[in-house]
Tab-separated table of C-alpha atoms in Angstrom:
chain	number	residue	atom	x	y	z
A	1	UNK	CA	14.705	7.344	-10.693
A	2	UNK	CA	12.963	4.761	-8.505
A	3	UNK	CA	12.538	5.684	-4.857
A	4	UNK	CA	13.530	3.378	-1.999
A	5	UNK	CA	10.754	2.331	0.371
A	6	UNK	CA	11.206	2.233	4.170
A	7	UNK	CA	8.424	0.768	6.339
A	8	UNK	CA	8.271	1.753	10.014
A	9	UNK	CA	7.284	-0.850	12.633
A	10	UNK	CA	3.684	0.293	13.214
A	11	UNK	CA	2.511	0.141	9.587
A	12	UNK	CA	4.474	-3.092	9.062
A	13	UNK	CA	2.595	-4.769	11.908
A	14	UNK	CA	-0.772	-3.316	10.875
A	15	UNK	CA	-0.385	-4.637	7.310
A	16	UNK	CA	0.625	-8.121	8.450
A	17	UNK	CA	-2.179	-8.290	11.024
A	18	UNK	CA	-4.726	-7.086	8.465
A	19	UNK	CA	-3.651	-9.819	6.040
A	20	UNK	CA	-3.521	-12.438	8.834
A	21	UNK	CA	-7.011	-11.560	10.094
A	22	UNK	CA	-8.463	-12.247	6.624
A	23	UNK	CA	-6.278	-14.995	5.095
A	24	UNK	CA	-9.135	-16.253	2.910
A	25	UNK	CA	-9.589	-13.032	0.936
A	26	UNK	CA	-7.831	-10.030	-0.553
A	27	UNK	CA	-7.213	-7.025	1.674
A	28	UNK	CA	-6.085	-3.492	0.935
A	29	UNK	CA	-5.225	-0.231	2.604
A	30	UNK	CA	-3.509	3.105	2.294
A	31	UNK	CA	0.048	3.921	3.312
A	32	UNK	CA	0.726	7.237	5.032
A	33	UNK	CA	3.841	9.324	5.593
A	34	UNK	CA	4.742	12.406	7.587
A	35	UNK	CA	7.692	13.205	5.299
A	36	UNK	CA	8.196	14.193	1.676
A	37	UNK	CA	11.449	12.999	0.121
A	38	UNK	CA	12.165	12.419	-3.574
A	39	UNK	CA	14.595	9.542	-3.136
A	40	UNK	CA	12.855	7.663	-0.319
A	41	UNK	CA	9.280	6.870	0.697
A	42	UNK	CA	9.049	6.492	4.475
A	43	UNK	CA	5.810	4.767	5.496
A	44	UNK	CA	4.808	5.837	9.007
A	45	UNK	CA	1.213	4.555	9.213
A	46	UNK	CA	-1.282	2.258	7.513
A	47	UNK	CA	-5.045	2.619	7.232
A	48	UNK	CA	-6.755	-0.730	6.511
A	49	UNK	CA	-9.610	-0.368	4.037
A	50	UNK	CA	-11.348	-3.473	2.765
A	51	UNK	CA	-11.226	-7.229	2.749
A	52	UNK	CA	-12.903	-9.300	0.054
A	53	UNK	CA	-14.005	-7.194	-2.932
A	54	UNK	CA	-11.430	-4.454	-3.509
A	55	UNK	CA	-12.753	-2.742	-6.626
A	56	UNK	CA	-15.944	-1.130	-5.311
A	57	UNK	CA	-15.423	2.395	-6.613
A	58	UNK	CA	-17.996	4.279	-4.464
A	59	UNK	CA	-16.682	2.724	-1.250
A	60	UNK	CA	-13.075	3.397	-2.277
A	61	UNK	CA	-13.802	7.022	-3.184
A	62	UNK	CA	-15.512	7.554	0.178
A	63	UNK	CA	-12.614	5.937	2.018
A	64	UNK	CA	-10.076	8.074	0.120
A	65	UNK	CA	-12.027	11.223	0.989
A	66	UNK	CA	-12.033	10.356	4.702
A	67	UNK	CA	-8.364	9.344	4.764
A	68	UNK	CA	-7.423	12.541	2.901
A	69	UNK	CA	-9.322	14.587	5.525
A	70	UNK	CA	-7.557	12.672	8.299
A	71	UNK	CA	-4.162	13.312	6.658
A	72	UNK	CA	-4.870	17.028	6.359
A	73	UNK	CA	-5.789	17.243	10.048
A	74	UNK	CA	-2.712	15.266	11.175
A	75	UNK	CA	-0.105	16.703	8.808
A	76	UNK	CA	0.304	13.433	6.895
A	77	UNK	CA	0.101	12.489	3.228
A	78	UNK	CA	-0.964	9.383	1.348
A	79	UNK	CA	2.253	7.784	0.100
A	80	UNK	CA	1.037	4.459	-1.227
A	81	UNK	CA	-1.371	1.582	-1.608
A	82	UNK	CA	-1.163	-1.887	-0.016
A	83	UNK	CA	-2.747	-5.070	-1.302
A	84	UNK	CA	-2.593	-8.685	-0.181
A	85	UNK	CA	-4.102	-11.038	-2.753
A	86	UNK	CA	-6.279	-13.969	-1.769
A	87	UNK	CA	-3.956	-16.644	-3.200
A	88	UNK	CA	-0.871	-17.685	-1.204
A	89	UNK	CA	1.480	-17.686	-4.208
A	90	UNK	CA	0.296	-14.332	-5.602
A	91	UNK	CA	2.353	-11.364	-4.412
A	92	UNK	CA	2.310	-8.995	-7.372
A	93	UNK	CA	-0.177	-6.126	-7.226
A	94	UNK	CA	-3.148	-6.649	-9.533
A	95	UNK	CA	-4.213	-4.411	-12.416
A	96	UNK	CA	-6.756	-2.847	-10.042
A	97	UNK	CA	-3.920	-1.972	-7.646
A	98	UNK	CA	-1.952	-0.410	-10.496
A	99	UNK	CA	-4.944	1.690	-11.566
A	100	UNK	CA	-5.497	2.851	-7.988
A	101	UNK	CA	-1.787	3.634	-7.810
A	102	UNK	CA	-2.037	5.732	-10.974
A	103	UNK	CA	-4.871	7.799	-9.514
A	104	UNK	CA	-3.031	8.225	-6.211
A	105	UNK	CA	0.141	9.305	-8.053
A	106	UNK	CA	-1.844	11.958	-9.950
A	107	UNK	CA	-3.169	13.413	-6.707
A	108	UNK	CA	-0.394	12.712	-4.197
A	109	UNK	CA	2.857	12.700	-6.178
A	110	UNK	CA	5.499	10.074	-5.361
A	111	UNK	CA	3.824	6.918	-4.072
A	112	UNK	CA	4.521	3.203	-3.886
A	113	UNK	CA	2.407	0.082	-4.227
A	114	UNK	CA	3.097	-2.773	-1.840
A	115	UNK	CA	2.008	-6.311	-2.655
A	116	UNK	CA	2.120	-8.646	0.341
A	117	UNK	CA	3.846	-11.985	-0.071
A	118	UNK	CA	1.172	-14.159	1.551
A	119	UNK	CA	3.525	-17.022	2.279
A	120	UNK	CA	5.219	-14.622	4.746
A	121	UNK	CA	2.439	-15.458	7.218
A	122	UNK	CA	4.069	-18.882	7.580
A	123	UNK	CA	7.661	-17.752	8.131
A	124	UNK	CA	9.315	-15.435	10.612
A	125	UNK	CA	11.846	-13.586	8.495
A	126	UNK	CA	12.705	-12.567	4.993
A	127	UNK	CA	11.160	-10.256	2.441
A	128	UNK	CA	7.458	-9.675	3.104
A	129	UNK	CA	6.516	-7.332	0.253
A	130	UNK	CA	6.819	-6.708	-3.448
A	131	UNK	CA	7.369	-2.943	-3.686
A	132	UNK	CA	6.652	-0.967	-6.857
A	133	UNK	CA	7.426	2.718	-7.387
A	134	UNK	CA	6.562	4.795	-10.414
A	135	UNK	CA	9.506	5.928	-12.497
A	136	UNK	CA	8.483	8.339	-15.233
A	137	UNK	CA	5.723	6.383	-16.998
A	138	UNK	CA	5.886	2.820	-15.612
A	139	UNK	CA	5.919	0.914	-12.311
A	140	UNK	CA	9.269	-0.649	-11.364
A	141	UNK	CA	10.086	-3.068	-8.591
A	142	UNK	CA	12.195	-1.450	-5.868
A	143	UNK	CA	13.734	-2.289	-2.508
């Protein structure tokens, strides 16, 4: 079963502002939640990570360690991964995002991957993200 994804206002704004601040390059970050539900992922915060090169393993591992420590101290959990690609017409998460999602799912359980629809920076309403949730062994698009 694919979980539904709900994004609270604060992480929604943080993700859009992170992508808007660096429109010329890819950006990524981690999605956090204070709840654990099987049927719904409720995103309550967003931690921006990098802009530009997203596949630097040592930097990502260090960032994950620090975010995990922060989550433990605040009673939160990592519930997903966010990525905005550098090209305007590219909204699907990359293979790197899917691999990061796999590792997060192993450690954190139910997670989602959000791909930002970059053309959303030029409009005021509509669907801003491509959301993927893992169902058994593959990633499926969800709402």
